[in-house]
Structure formats: structure tokens, C-alpha cells
Short mmCIF file of C-alpha atoms in Angstrom, two decimals:
data_model
loop_
_atom_site.label_atom_id
_atom_site.label_comp_id
_atom_site.label_asym_id
_atom_site.label_seq_id
_atom_site.Cartn_x
_atom_site.Cartn_y
_atom_site.Cartn_z
CA UNK A 1 -25.99 11.07 15.51
CA UNK A 2 -23.67 9.83 17.92
CA UNK A 3 -20.50 8.11 17.84
CA UNK A 4 -21.50 4.54 16.54
CA UNK A 5 -24.21 5.78 14.00
CA UNK A 6 -21.36 8.15 12.72
CA UNK A 7 -19.34 4.68 12.42
CA UNK A 8 -22.01 2.89 10.61
CA UNK A 9 -22.46 5.96 8.36
CA UNK A 10 -18.44 5.69 7.54
CA UNK A 11 -18.62 1.65 6.76
CA UNK A 12 -21.55 2.19 4.60
CA UNK A 13 -20.17 4.49 2.86
CA UNK A 14 -16.64 2.66 2.45
CA UNK A 15 -18.45 -0.25 2.08
CA UNK A 16 -20.41 0.88 -1.11
CA UNK A 17 -17.45 2.73 -2.63
CA UNK A 18 -15.55 -0.32 -1.87
CA UNK A 19 -17.79 -2.27 -4.37
CA UNK A 20 -17.89 0.22 -6.77
CA UNK A 21 -14.59 0.35 -6.99
CA UNK A 22 -14.62 -3.41 -7.99
CA UNK A 23 -16.43 -2.47 -11.01
CA UNK A 24 -15.95 0.21 -12.50
CA UNK A 25 -11.49 0.47 -11.59
CA UNK A 26 -10.53 -2.85 -10.72
CA UNK A 27 -9.12 -3.71 -14.67
CA UNK A 28 -8.86 -7.96 -14.14
CA UNK A 29 -13.01 -8.06 -13.89
CA UNK A 30 -13.69 -10.20 -16.95
CA UNK A 31 -16.83 -7.33 -17.37
CA UNK A 32 -14.41 -4.90 -18.18
CA UNK A 33 -11.39 -6.91 -20.00
CA UNK A 34 -14.49 -9.33 -22.24
CA UNK A 35 -16.08 -5.80 -23.56
CA UNK A 36 -19.06 -6.72 -21.88
CA UNK A 37 -18.84 -3.54 -19.59
CA UNK A 38 -18.04 -0.57 -22.28
CA UNK A 39 -21.14 -2.26 -24.75
CA UNK A 40 -20.75 -4.20 -27.84
CA UNK A 41 -20.55 -1.20 -30.00
CA UNK A 42 -17.34 0.48 -28.31
CA UNK A 43 -15.44 -2.59 -26.87
CA UNK A 44 -12.78 -1.04 -28.59
CA UNK A 45 -12.71 1.50 -25.91
CA UNK A 46 -12.23 -0.76 -23.17
CA UNK A 47 -8.65 -0.26 -22.84
CA UNK A 48 -9.07 3.64 -22.87
CA UNK A 49 -11.84 3.06 -20.09
CA UNK A 50 -9.06 1.08 -17.96
CA UNK A 51 -6.36 3.63 -18.31
CA UNK A 52 -8.01 6.98 -17.85
CA UNK A 53 -9.97 4.95 -14.87
CA UNK A 54 -6.00 4.80 -13.84
CA UNK A 55 -5.46 8.38 -14.51
CA UNK A 56 -7.67 9.77 -12.37
CA UNK A 57 -7.08 6.96 -9.46
CA UNK A 58 -2.74 8.40 -9.12
CA UNK A 59 -3.89 12.54 -10.30
CA UNK A 60 -6.77 12.34 -7.58
CA UNK A 61 -4.46 10.77 -4.73
CA UNK A 62 -1.71 13.65 -5.32
CA UNK A 63 -4.27 16.45 -5.53
CA UNK A 64 -5.58 15.41 -2.26
CA UNK A 65 -2.09 14.64 -0.60
CA UNK A 66 -1.23 18.15 -1.88
CA UNK A 67 -4.13 19.46 -0.10
CA UNK A 68 -2.79 18.09 3.23
CA UNK A 69 0.34 19.10 3.34
CA UNK A 70 -1.27 22.74 1.65
CA UNK A 71 -3.48 22.54 5.03
CA UNK A 72 -1.62 20.80 7.56
CA UNK A 73 -4.92 18.66 8.40
CA UNK A 74 -6.91 15.79 6.64
CA UNK A 75 -9.96 16.55 5.12
CA UNK A 76 -10.07 19.86 4.21
CA UNK A 77 -12.01 20.93 0.67
CA UNK A 78 -12.84 17.49 0.68
CA UNK A 79 -15.97 18.41 -1.24
CA UNK A 80 -14.54 21.41 -3.22
CA UNK A 81 -11.89 18.80 -5.20
CA UNK A 82 -14.39 15.68 -5.20
CA UNK A 83 -18.44 16.67 -5.43
CA UNK A 84 -17.93 17.88 -8.71
CA UNK A 85 -16.20 14.48 -10.51
CA UNK A 86 -18.56 12.32 -8.34
CA UNK A 87 -21.81 13.37 -9.94
CA UNK A 88 -20.36 13.27 -13.27
CA UNK A 89 -19.66 10.38 -13.35
CA UNK A 90 -23.20 9.19 -11.70
CA UNK A 91 -25.35 11.45 -14.37
CA UNK A 92 -22.80 9.68 -17.33
CA UNK A 93 -23.55 6.43 -16.07
CA UNK A 94 -27.45 6.93 -14.87
CA UNK A 95 -28.20 8.23 -18.23
CA UNK A 96 -26.12 6.26 -20.38
CA UNK A 97 -24.48 8.59 -22.23
CA UNK A 98 -21.26 7.12 -20.98
CA UNK A 99 -19.96 5.15 -23.60
CA UNK A 100 -21.98 6.67 -26.64
CA UNK A 101 -18.58 8.32 -27.91
CA UNK A 102 -14.84 7.94 -27.21
CA UNK A 103 -14.49 11.14 -24.82
CA UNK A 104 -17.51 10.05 -23.00
CA UNK A 105 -16.57 6.93 -22.11
CA UNK A 106 -12.82 8.52 -20.86
CA UNK A 107 -14.37 11.18 -18.93
CA UNK A 108 -16.56 8.68 -17.36
CA UNK A 109 -14.06 6.92 -16.21
CA UNK A 110 -11.62 9.49 -15.18
CA UNK A 111 -14.06 10.59 -13.12
CA UNK A 112 -14.92 6.98 -11.64
CA UNK A 113 -11.10 6.54 -10.19
CA UNK A 114 -11.10 10.36 -8.96
CA UNK A 115 -14.40 9.48 -6.89
CA UNK A 116 -12.85 6.53 -5.72
CA UNK A 117 -9.03 8.04 -4.54
CA UNK A 118 -11.21 11.32 -3.12
CA UNK A 119 -13.37 8.70 -0.98
CA UNK A 120 -11.03 6.46 0.17
CA UNK A 121 -8.74 8.63 1.74
CA UNK A 122 -12.00 10.53 3.04
CA UNK A 123 -12.95 8.00 4.73
CA UNK A 124 -10.28 6.59 5.96
CA UNK A 125 -9.71 9.91 7.48
CA UNK A 126 -12.61 10.18 8.77
CA UNK A 127 -11.61 6.73 11.09
CA UNK A 128 -8.23 8.14 12.18
CA UNK A 129 -10.62 10.78 13.98
CA UNK A 130 -11.97 8.10 16.19
CA UNK A 131 -8.84 5.27 16.64
CA UNK A 132 -11.57 3.07 18.82
CA UNK A 133 -13.99 2.12 16.48
CA UNK A 134 -11.54 0.87 13.84
CA UNK A 135 -12.05 -2.64 15.18
CA UNK A 136 -15.60 -2.25 14.76
CA UNK A 137 -15.82 -0.19 11.25
CA UNK A 138 -13.58 -2.40 9.07
CA UNK A 139 -15.55 -5.69 9.40
CA UNK A 140 -18.39 -3.72 9.01
CA UNK A 141 -17.64 -1.69 6.47
CA UNK A 142 -16.65 -5.46 4.06
CA UNK A 143 -20.27 -6.33 5.17
CA UNK A 144 -21.55 -4.01 3.92
CA UNK A 145 -19.95 -4.30 0.77
CA UNK A 146 -20.50 -8.06 0.52
CA UNK A 147 -24.20 -7.23 0.56
CA UNK A 148 -23.82 -4.59 -2.15
CA UNK A 149 -22.18 -6.95 -4.19
CA UNK A 150 -25.04 -9.72 -3.43
CA UNK A 151 -27.68 -6.43 -4.90
CA UNK A 152 -24.90 -6.50 -7.86
CA UNK A 153 -24.99 -10.30 -8.30
CA UNK A 154 -29.31 -10.54 -8.31
CA UNK A 155 -30.07 -7.72 -10.47
CA UNK A 156 -27.25 -5.61 -11.74
CA UNK A 157 -25.26 -8.01 -14.27
CA UNK A 158 -26.20 -7.09 -16.57
CA UNK A 159 -27.13 -3.35 -15.35
CA UNK A 160 -23.23 -2.60 -14.53
CA UNK A 161 -23.58 1.29 -15.55
CA UNK A 162 -26.68 2.07 -13.28
CA UNK A 163 -25.22 0.39 -10.55
CA UNK A 164 -22.30 1.92 -10.51
CA UNK A 165 -24.24 5.52 -10.98
CA UNK A 166 -26.36 4.43 -7.87
CA UNK A 167 -22.79 3.52 -5.61
CA UNK A 168 -21.61 6.46 -6.22
CA UNK A 169 -24.64 8.89 -5.62
CA UNK A 170 -24.98 7.00 -2.60
CA UNK A 171 -21.71 7.12 -1.45
CA UNK A 172 -21.54 10.80 -2.16
CA UNK A 173 -24.66 11.38 -0.44
CA UNK A 174 -23.12 9.62 2.77
CA UNK A 175 -19.67 11.90 2.04
CA UNK A 176 -21.11 15.07 2.35
CA UNK A 177 -23.80 14.12 5.31
CA UNK A 178 -20.42 13.05 7.22
CA UNK A 179 -19.20 16.78 6.38
CA UNK A 180 -21.78 18.56 7.13
CA UNK A 181 -21.36 16.70 10.59
CA UNK A 182 -17.64 17.08 10.67
CA UNK A 183 -17.28 21.16 9.98
CA UNK A 184 -19.00 21.94 13.47
CA UNK A 185 -15.61 20.17 15.10
CA UNK A 186 -13.28 22.13 12.58
CA UNK A 187 -10.74 19.25 13.64
CA UNK A 188 -7.09 21.38 13.13
CA UNK A 189 -3.76 19.40 12.19
CA UNK A 190 -1.68 18.13 14.71
CA UNK A 191 1.52 18.39 13.21
CA UNK A 192 2.38 20.96 10.02
CA UNK A 193 4.23 18.61 7.39
CA UNK A 194 6.09 21.17 6.10
CA UNK A 195 7.48 22.13 9.37
CA UNK A 196 8.04 18.97 11.04
CA UNK A 197 9.09 16.49 7.73
CA UNK A 198 12.80 15.29 8.84
CA UNK A 199 12.12 14.97 12.63
CA UNK A 200 7.90 13.26 12.41
CA UNK A 201 7.86 12.30 8.94
CA UNK A 202 10.85 10.77 7.96
CA UNK A 203 10.81 8.10 10.89
CA UNK A 204 7.46 7.26 10.11
CA UNK A 205 7.73 6.63 6.74
CA UNK A 206 10.71 4.18 7.65
CA UNK A 207 8.72 2.51 9.83
CA UNK A 208 5.90 2.04 7.48
CA UNK A 209 8.25 1.30 5.08
CA UNK A 210 8.37 -2.30 6.59
CA UNK A 211 4.36 -2.57 6.87
CA UNK A 212 4.27 -1.12 3.08
CA UNK A 213 6.87 -3.89 1.94
CA UNK A 214 4.97 -6.85 3.77
CA UNK A 215 1.41 -5.63 2.06
CA UNK A 216 3.24 -5.47 -1.27
CA UNK A 217 4.76 -8.83 -1.09
CA UNK A 218 1.57 -10.31 -0.27
CA UNK A 219 -0.32 -8.17 -3.17
CA UNK A 220 3.05 -9.99 -5.25
CA UNK A 221 1.57 -13.49 -4.09
CA UNK A 222 -2.12 -13.39 -3.04
CA UNK A 223 -3.72 -12.07 -6.39
CA UNK A 224 -2.47 -14.61 -8.08
CA UNK A 225 -4.75 -17.18 -6.30
CA UNK A 226 -7.31 -14.42 -8.26
CA UNK A 227 -5.56 -14.59 -11.60
CA UNK A 228 -5.53 -18.30 -11.47
CA UNK A 229 -9.13 -18.36 -11.01
CA UNK A 230 -9.60 -15.96 -13.92
CA UNK A 231 -7.52 -18.35 -16.30
CA UNK A 232 -9.50 -21.31 -15.06
CA UNK A 233 -12.53 -19.14 -17.31
CA UNK A 234 -14.89 -18.11 -14.46
CA UNK A 235 -17.92 -16.65 -15.54
CA UNK A 236 -18.71 -13.66 -14.28
CA UNK A 237 -21.12 -13.80 -12.21
CA UNK A 238 -19.05 -16.47 -10.66
CA UNK A 239 -16.39 -14.59 -10.46
CA UNK A 240 -18.63 -12.00 -8.06
CA UNK A 241 -20.03 -14.58 -6.01
CA UNK A 242 -16.64 -15.68 -5.22
CA UNK A 243 -15.87 -12.10 -4.14
CA UNK A 244 -19.07 -11.59 -2.49
CA UNK A 245 -18.06 -15.25 -0.63
CA UNK A 246 -14.80 -13.07 0.06
CA UNK A 247 -15.79 -10.10 1.76
CA UNK A 248 -18.41 -12.13 4.17
CA UNK A 249 -15.39 -14.51 5.03
CA UNK A 250 -12.90 -11.45 5.63
CA UNK A 251 -15.71 -9.70 8.03
CA UNK A 252 -15.72 -12.40 10.17
CA UNK A 253 -11.94 -12.78 10.06
CA UNK A 254 -11.23 -9.52 11.09
CA UNK A 255 -13.49 -8.83 13.89
CA UNK A 256 -11.60 -11.85 15.36
CA UNK A 257 -8.18 -10.78 14.45
CA UNK A 258 -8.72 -7.01 15.81
CA UNK A 259 -10.63 -8.70 18.67
CA UNK A 260 -8.10 -11.05 20.17
CA UNK A 261 -5.02 -9.65 18.32
CA UNK A 262 -1.97 -7.38 20.21
CA UNK A 263 -0.07 -7.10 17.73
CA UNK A 264 1.13 -3.26 17.08
CA UNK A 265 1.50 -3.68 13.70
CA UNK A 266 -1.47 -6.25 11.91
CA UNK A 267 -0.36 -6.07 8.50
CA UNK A 268 3.54 -7.85 9.49
CA UNK A 269 1.85 -10.37 11.92
CA UNK A 270 -0.29 -11.17 9.61
CA UNK A 271 2.58 -11.59 6.08
CA UNK A 272 4.78 -13.75 9.03
CA UNK A 273 1.28 -16.47 9.13
CA UNK A 274 -0.03 -16.41 5.86
CA UNK A 275 2.24 -16.15 3.39
CA UNK A 276 4.01 -19.86 3.53
CA UNK A 277 0.11 -20.79 3.36
CA UNK A 278 -0.55 -19.73 0.49
CA UNK A 279 2.78 -20.35 -1.14
CA UNK A 280 1.80 -23.96 0.04
CA UNK A 281 -1.60 -23.61 -1.90
CA UNK A 282 -0.10 -22.09 -5.01
CA UNK A 283 2.08 -25.40 -5.38
CA UNK A 284 -0.94 -27.85 -5.68
CA UNK A 285 -2.37 -25.64 -8.42
CA UNK A 286 -0.91 -27.26 -11.52
CA UNK A 287 -2.91 -30.92 -10.24
CA UNK A 288 -6.15 -29.20 -8.61
CA UNK A 289 -9.44 -29.54 -10.62
CA UNK A 290 -11.17 -25.96 -11.25
CA UNK A 291 -13.26 -26.16 -8.44
CA UNK A 292 -9.98 -25.79 -6.31
CA UNK A 293 -9.32 -22.45 -8.46
CA UNK A 294 -12.48 -21.11 -7.15
CA UNK A 295 -11.53 -21.57 -4.07
CA UNK A 296 -8.13 -20.14 -4.12
CA UNK A 297 -9.88 -17.19 -5.18
CA UNK A 298 -12.24 -16.90 -2.74
CA UNK A 299 -9.01 -17.40 -0.02
CA UNK A 300 -7.08 -14.64 -2.29
CA UNK A 301 -9.61 -12.41 -2.21
CA UNK A 302 -10.15 -12.47 1.06
CA UNK A 303 -6.88 -12.17 2.50
CA UNK A 304 -6.94 -8.97 -0.17
CA UNK A 305 -9.71 -7.31 1.40
CA UNK A 306 -8.29 -8.00 4.84
CA UNK A 307 -4.57 -6.66 4.18
CA UNK A 308 -5.12 -3.76 1.60
CA UNK A 309 -8.13 -2.64 2.49
CA UNK A 310 -8.30 -2.83 6.42
CA UNK A 311 -4.91 -3.69 8.00
CA UNK A 312 -3.06 -1.76 5.85
CA UNK A 313 -5.26 1.70 6.85
CA UNK A 314 -5.21 0.54 10.56
CA UNK A 315 -1.10 0.16 10.64
CA UNK A 316 -1.43 3.56 9.22
CA UNK A 317 -3.57 5.05 12.16
CA UNK A 318 -1.05 3.37 14.33
CA UNK A 319 1.84 5.10 12.99
CA UNK A 320 0.40 8.14 12.25
CA UNK A 321 -0.66 9.04 15.93
CA UNK A 322 2.34 7.28 17.20
CA UNK A 323 4.41 10.40 15.38
CA UNK A 324 1.64 13.02 15.50
CA UNK A 325 1.49 13.41 11.59
CA UNK A 326 -1.37 14.58 9.76
CA UNK A 327 -2.97 11.27 8.43
CA UNK A 328 -4.35 12.37 5.26
CA UNK A 329 -0.82 13.10 3.91
CA UNK A 330 0.61 10.59 5.40
CA UNK A 331 -1.73 7.55 4.17
CA UNK A 332 -1.91 9.20 1.03
CA UNK A 333 1.50 8.81 0.38
CA UNK A 334 1.75 4.83 1.02
CA UNK A 335 -1.84 4.38 -0.12
CA UNK A 336 -0.18 5.58 -3.80
CA UNK A 337 2.63 3.45 -3.28
CA UNK A 338 0.74 0.51 -2.60
CA UNK A 339 -1.21 1.41 -5.75
CA UNK A 340 1.08 2.02 -7.81
CA UNK A 341 2.59 -1.54 -7.15
CA UNK A 342 -1.05 -3.13 -7.59
CA UNK A 343 -1.41 -1.38 -11.09
CA UNK A 344 2.03 -2.88 -12.19
CA UNK A 345 1.10 -6.29 -10.85
CA UNK A 346 -2.49 -6.26 -12.56
CA UNK A 347 -0.63 -5.42 -16.09
CA UNK A 348 2.67 -8.20 -14.91
CA UNK A 349 0.78 -11.44 -13.47
CA UNK A 350 -1.60 -12.90 -15.84
CA UNK A 351 1.17 -12.59 -18.62
CA UNK A 352 3.59 -14.73 -15.90
CA UNK A 353 0.90 -16.77 -15.73
CA UNK A 354 -0.15 -17.56 -18.73
CA UNK A 355 2.31 -20.53 -19.18
CA UNK A 356 1.86 -23.87 -20.92
CA UNK A 357 3.19 -26.95 -19.00
CA UNK A 358 3.20 -27.39 -14.77
CA UNK A 359 6.65 -27.07 -14.56
CA UNK A 360 6.63 -23.60 -15.57
CA UNK A 361 4.19 -22.84 -13.31
CA UNK A 362 6.24 -24.73 -10.29
CA UNK A 363 9.01 -22.21 -11.57
CA UNK A 364 6.72 -19.18 -11.05
CA UNK A 365 5.47 -20.56 -7.38
CA UNK A 366 9.37 -21.14 -6.46
CA UNK A 367 10.14 -17.42 -7.05
CA UNK A 368 7.03 -16.56 -4.92
CA UNK A 369 8.92 -18.60 -2.41
CA UNK A 370 11.83 -16.05 -2.72
CA UNK A 371 10.23 -12.98 -2.74
CA UNK A 372 8.54 -14.31 0.79
CA UNK A 373 11.86 -15.54 1.76
CA UNK A 374 13.58 -12.17 0.93
CA UNK A 375 11.09 -10.20 2.47
CA UNK A 376 11.42 -11.59 6.06
CA UNK A 377 15.28 -11.10 5.37
CA UNK A 378 14.44 -7.32 4.61
CA UNK A 379 12.18 -7.34 8.27
CA UNK A 380 14.45 -8.67 9.83
CA UNK A 381 17.75 -6.93 9.39
CA UNK A 382 15.43 -3.77 9.66
CA UNK A 383 14.68 -5.05 13.04
CA UNK A 384 18.48 -5.96 13.93
CA UNK A 385 19.98 -2.59 12.75
CA UNK A 386 17.05 -0.67 14.56
CA UNK A 387 18.05 -2.68 18.20
CA UNK A 388 21.25 -2.25 17.61
CA UNK A 389 20.68 1.40 17.58
CA UNK A 390 18.36 1.41 20.27
CA UNK A 391 20.87 -0.32 22.31
CA UNK A 392 24.09 1.90 21.40
CA UNK A 393 21.56 4.90 22.33
CA UNK A 394 20.70 3.38 25.89
CA UNK A 395 24.74 2.57 26.17
CA UNK A 396 25.53 5.99 25.90
CA UNK A 397 22.66 6.96 27.78
CA UNK A 398 23.39 5.11 30.74
CA UNK A 399 27.11 6.22 30.74
CA UNK A 400 26.32 9.80 30.58
CA UNK A 401 23.70 9.20 33.53
CA UNK A 402 26.48 7.59 35.50
CA UNK A 403 29.27 10.41 34.75
CA UNK A 404 26.48 13.17 35.68
CA UNK A 405 25.78 11.20 39.01
CA UNK A 406 29.53 11.05 39.92
CA UNK A 407 29.89 14.85 39.41
CA UNK A 408 27.24 15.51 41.49
CA UNK A 409 27.55 15.93 45.19
CA UNK A 410 24.25 14.74 46.44
CA UNK A 411 21.28 12.71 43.61
CA UNK A 412 18.90 14.56 45.37
CA UNK A 413 19.98 17.50 45.32
CA UNK A 414 18.21 20.50 43.29
CA UNK A 415 21.23 20.10 40.59
CA UNK A 416 20.23 16.81 40.20
CA UNK A 417 16.67 17.23 39.15
CA UNK A 418 17.31 19.92 36.88
CA UNK A 419 15.98 19.33 32.99
CA UNK A 420 18.34 18.35 31.03
CA UNK A 421 18.81 21.03 27.78
CA UNK A 422 17.95 18.49 25.03
CA UNK A 423 15.06 17.74 24.30
CA UNK A 424 13.18 13.73 24.58
CA UNK A 425 9.81 12.22 25.23
CA UNK A 426 9.88 12.13 28.71
CA UNK A 427 10.07 16.17 28.44
CA UNK A 428 7.79 16.26 25.88
CA UNK A 429 5.21 15.30 27.88
CA UNK A 430 4.93 17.23 30.78
CA UNK A 431 2.19 19.53 29.49
CA UNK A 432 0.20 16.64 30.07
CA UNK A 433 1.70 15.50 33.36
CA UNK A 434 4.76 17.03 34.59
CA UNK A 435 4.59 15.51 37.98
CA UNK A 436 4.88 12.22 37.08
CA UNK A 437 7.11 13.65 34.37
CA UNK A 438 9.46 15.07 36.38
CA UNK A 439 9.70 11.99 38.97
CA UNK A 440 10.34 9.84 35.71
CA UNK A 441 13.18 12.29 35.32
CA UNK A 442 14.66 11.97 38.67
CA UNK A 443 14.37 8.49 38.38
CA UNK A 444 16.52 8.32 35.01
CA UNK A 445 18.81 10.25 36.20
CA UNK A 446 19.28 8.40 39.77
CA UNK A 447 19.46 5.13 37.68
CA UNK A 448 20.92 5.71 34.42
CA UNK A 449 17.68 4.76 32.27
CA UNK A 450 17.94 5.77 28.75
CA UNK A 451 15.27 7.94 26.75
CA UNK A 452 13.21 4.47 25.56
CA UNK A 453 13.13 3.02 29.13
CA UNK A 454 12.10 6.22 30.97
CA UNK A 455 9.28 6.48 28.48
CA UNK A 456 8.12 3.60 29.16
CA UNK A 457 7.94 3.95 32.80
CA UNK A 458 6.06 7.00 32.67
CA UNK A 459 3.61 4.69 30.57
CA UNK A 460 3.61 2.26 33.49
CA UNK A 461 2.68 5.36 35.66
CA UNK A 462 -0.33 6.13 33.85
CA UNK A 463 -1.50 2.50 33.89
CA UNK A 464 -0.45 0.86 30.51
CA UNK A 465 -0.25 -2.60 30.28
CA UNK A 466 2.73 -4.70 27.98
CA UNK A 467 -0.01 -4.29 25.11
CA UNK A 468 -0.99 -0.95 25.51
CA UNK A 469 2.69 0.08 25.22
CA UNK A 470 3.85 -2.11 22.42
CA UNK A 471 1.11 -0.78 20.54
CA UNK A 472 1.49 3.33 21.32
CA UNK A 473 5.09 2.90 20.82
CA UNK A 474 4.96 0.89 17.44
CA UNK A 475 7.16 -1.80 18.79
CA UNK A 476 6.75 -5.87 19.85
CA UNK A 477 5.61 -7.26 22.81
CA UNK A 478 8.26 -8.92 23.61
CA UNK A 479 10.76 -5.54 22.79
CA UNK A 480 8.79 -4.17 25.18
CA UNK A 481 9.41 -6.75 28.27
CA UNK A 482 13.01 -6.70 27.34
CA UNK A 483 12.90 -2.89 28.05
CA UNK A 484 10.95 -3.39 31.30
CA UNK A 485 13.35 -6.79 32.72
CA UNK A 486 16.59 -3.94 31.74
CA UNK A 487 14.12 -0.97 33.94
CA UNK A 488 13.98 -3.46 37.01
CA UNK A 489 17.33 -4.47 37.27
CA UNK A 490 18.45 -0.71 36.88
CA UNK A 491 16.11 0.26 39.43
CA UNK A 492 16.35 -3.15 41.44
CA UNK A 493 12.43 -3.52 41.96
CA UNK A 494 10.84 -6.28 41.36
CA UNK A 495 7.12 -5.64 40.07
CA UNK A 496 5.33 -2.94 38.33
CA UNK A 497 4.16 -1.86 42.09
CA UNK A 498 7.26 -1.75 43.16
CA UNK A 499 9.04 0.56 40.53
CA UNK A 500 5.68 3.12 40.99
CA UNK A 501 6.42 3.29 44.45
CA UNK A 502 9.86 3.95 43.53
CA UNK A 503 8.96 6.99 40.73
CA UNK A 504 6.63 8.59 43.52
CA UNK A 505 8.75 8.73 45.87
CA UNK A 506 11.56 10.25 44.16
CA UNK A 507 10.62 14.16 44.98
#
């Protein structure tokens, strides 16, 4: 199976997993809260089901993160930890025994939550091995999920247990096939987490905190549209139709965003643009008809699928590759934090929105606007601090370079071109392109460039443009352009070609 076939298999398995999650784990689905899912004879056990599904989800996340930390690799021992619970849940649902007693309800729920977590990390880690396929895989995943949802609406609304059982078997089978395919590749860890926690993972988590903060803020506001739809007494079929339409719309929008956007971190950019629109939509709710509730239910679900199920993972891949991290360990911790926030919101939002007057609703939506304002302030403060820190480092590096130049008799002498004892990005890249790195080192010493500017010069020599540099270094394009202008002034050049010529003639 070629690369495109592998991507299609991942998208299919992840799409099935996403659809089974919506029926088997999502606690706000009226199929479950009404007791229809567990059956009229066991309606009192619906809370038990939700509790054990949540427990299974989080315990599996912790286990998989621990395995990734222990082995220093992604997807190691996946079948050993996941195959048993997946098959157990599938057999319980297909046999119809899962809701015959309280313990079996709890077991089925726990195994379903466990299966969802294991498979989510498995599929996302599998995609991280082929980052060039991300723009194809995620829209395709949502398209498959929409088709599966349509199948559910057409024939399985009254047989949710059969749908869940078949879905679990199919997604498990797809993951087994992919595991066998990838076993021969024996993908090693890039960096062992225990050996580089402070140097690599903590800076990466600081960068990822901005993404997580924006996604959680969206999760505070966007699901409100879903809950408003629920409070509008939409039937189970109407909800599933809305979710299906949302997945179709999300697939198309996501394909366009990934095709034309060059943002280094997509979640933050979407948050900036979309959140004010969401808040305006919410302010209309107290005065809108029932049709409007259905429309905003589709809009809220669409945004959820785009951001939480897709862009969150894409941004995690970008940061993990930038810092050379074990993806499953890094993403698993971030995903656990996101799921914890979602779980809290799913319990708080229905009570928060169950108010009796339009004035109270307007007050709630005003709070959402404050959430947006505080989130933007947080992002701006973090970036301001980062820019000030970068400026201080650049000033210090430039001063040190000028002092070194004054004490050097000839700038082109062997002493001037000798590498400094500290390790930096240019030094680290010598194994990949030693000749270019040595030339950039010479230009850095001669012109007083900072380590970050030297890193950008090396990427320019390798043919990267501004968007590519921004994506690789996890910077905004404007920040990269500012660095490039400083580099031109320091080196007394006026174009990329002049800069490359300067570096090529440095040694």
C-alpha cells in the first residue's frame, strides 16, 4: 500500500473512531441523557455509563502517555494495551448483553472510553509520521465521519449498540492493519523524554500552551451553540442530521484553510477571526426562532470538528517536529488537558444556560466576550514577553560579537572562524549541512547576528521562503520578515541573492 493508501486508511479509521465517539462517549447526546441509549429497563444506569466512559477515556490517556514516555516512541505496544478493551466493547454491544446488568453497562462504557483514547492517539501519531499528508488526511477523515453519520441516521438510530459494535470492530481492524504495515518500519524515537524534559519539552509546552488556551476558549464559546440547540428540544434525528451537515461543512472549510493559509499555528489564527463572530451569533439567540437554533447547532459543531479534532493536532505536529519530540507523549498530555476542560464544560454549560430570561442569557454571553478579551490579552502578553526576551538575546549576542571582532586581528583568520564553545541551532545543524553552517557562522561573527538570525540565514540558504521559515521555527510571518530586515541591515545587503552570495564567499 502506497503513501496515499496509508493516508486513506488512517482517515477511514479516524473517521469511524470520531463517529463512534459521538454516539458512545459524548455525554450531551439526547440518545444517552434520555435513557434511550441504555434501554428503558436500565435508564437509571445512564449516569453510570457516562461516568465509566469518562474514566476509561482518561485512564487510557494516562497509560498511553506513560508508555510513550517509557519507550521514547509513538504507538509502541498499542495493540497490547488497546486490543483487549476494543474487542470487549465490540462483543458486548453486538451481543446485546452490555445493558443487561449494571456491571456490564459499566464495563462496556469503560472499554468504549478506553478504545476512543487509544485509537485517537494512535491515528494522530500515525499521521505525525507523514506531516505532508496532514492537509489531505483531516478533511478526508471528516468526510468519512460524515458518511458514517449519514449511515447511522439512515438505519441505526434505533440500534445504537449495533452501530457502536460494528464501528469499534471496523476501526480496530483498520488499526491492526496499519500496525502490521508500520511494524517493518520500526520508527524510533527522535528524543527520549526523560533525557531532554527541561531542554525540549518545557519550551514546547510553553509554545503549545498558547494553542491550548485558544482552543479551550473556543470550547467555552462554540459548544454554547450546541447546547442552545439541545435546549431548543431538537430530536435525536435532528441532532444527528445537524452533526452530519457540520462534518461535511467542516471537511470543505478545513481543506480550504489548509490549502491557502500559511499561519504557523492555525488554532490561534482561527480563534482571533472566528470568536467575535460567534459571540455576535449568540447575542441574537434570545430573539431568534427555532430554525436559528438548528443553524447555530450546525455552526458550533462545525467549528468543534475543525479546531478540536483537526487544527489542534496539526499545531501539535508542528511544535513537536520543531522541538524534535516524541509525538504521542507530547500530544497525549495536551489532549488530556483538552478533554479535561471539555468534560468540565459539558457539566457546567447546561446549568449555566438553563436560565429563564433573555437578560440573564445576555449576561452569560457578555461573560463569553470577557473570555475572548482575556484570551487575546493572554496571547498578546505572551508574545510581547517572547519578543522582549528575543530582543535581549539579540542585543547581548550582537554586543558579544562586536567585542570579539575588536579583539580579533583579522576577521578572516582561523581564530575568527573557530566555533564558539556553546551549542546553538547552527552548531546543531552541522551534521546536516556542515559547509553552509560554517559559512553562516563566519557571517554571524563578522556581522554580529544573533543565533536566531543566523538560523534564519541558514534556512534562506537552503531555499526556504518566509512562510516556510515561519512554519518551521513556529514564528509569525511578520516576525520572520522583521528578522530578515535586521539581517539585511547588519550584513549590508539588499536581497536574498546578495545574502546567499555573501555567505557563499565567507569561507
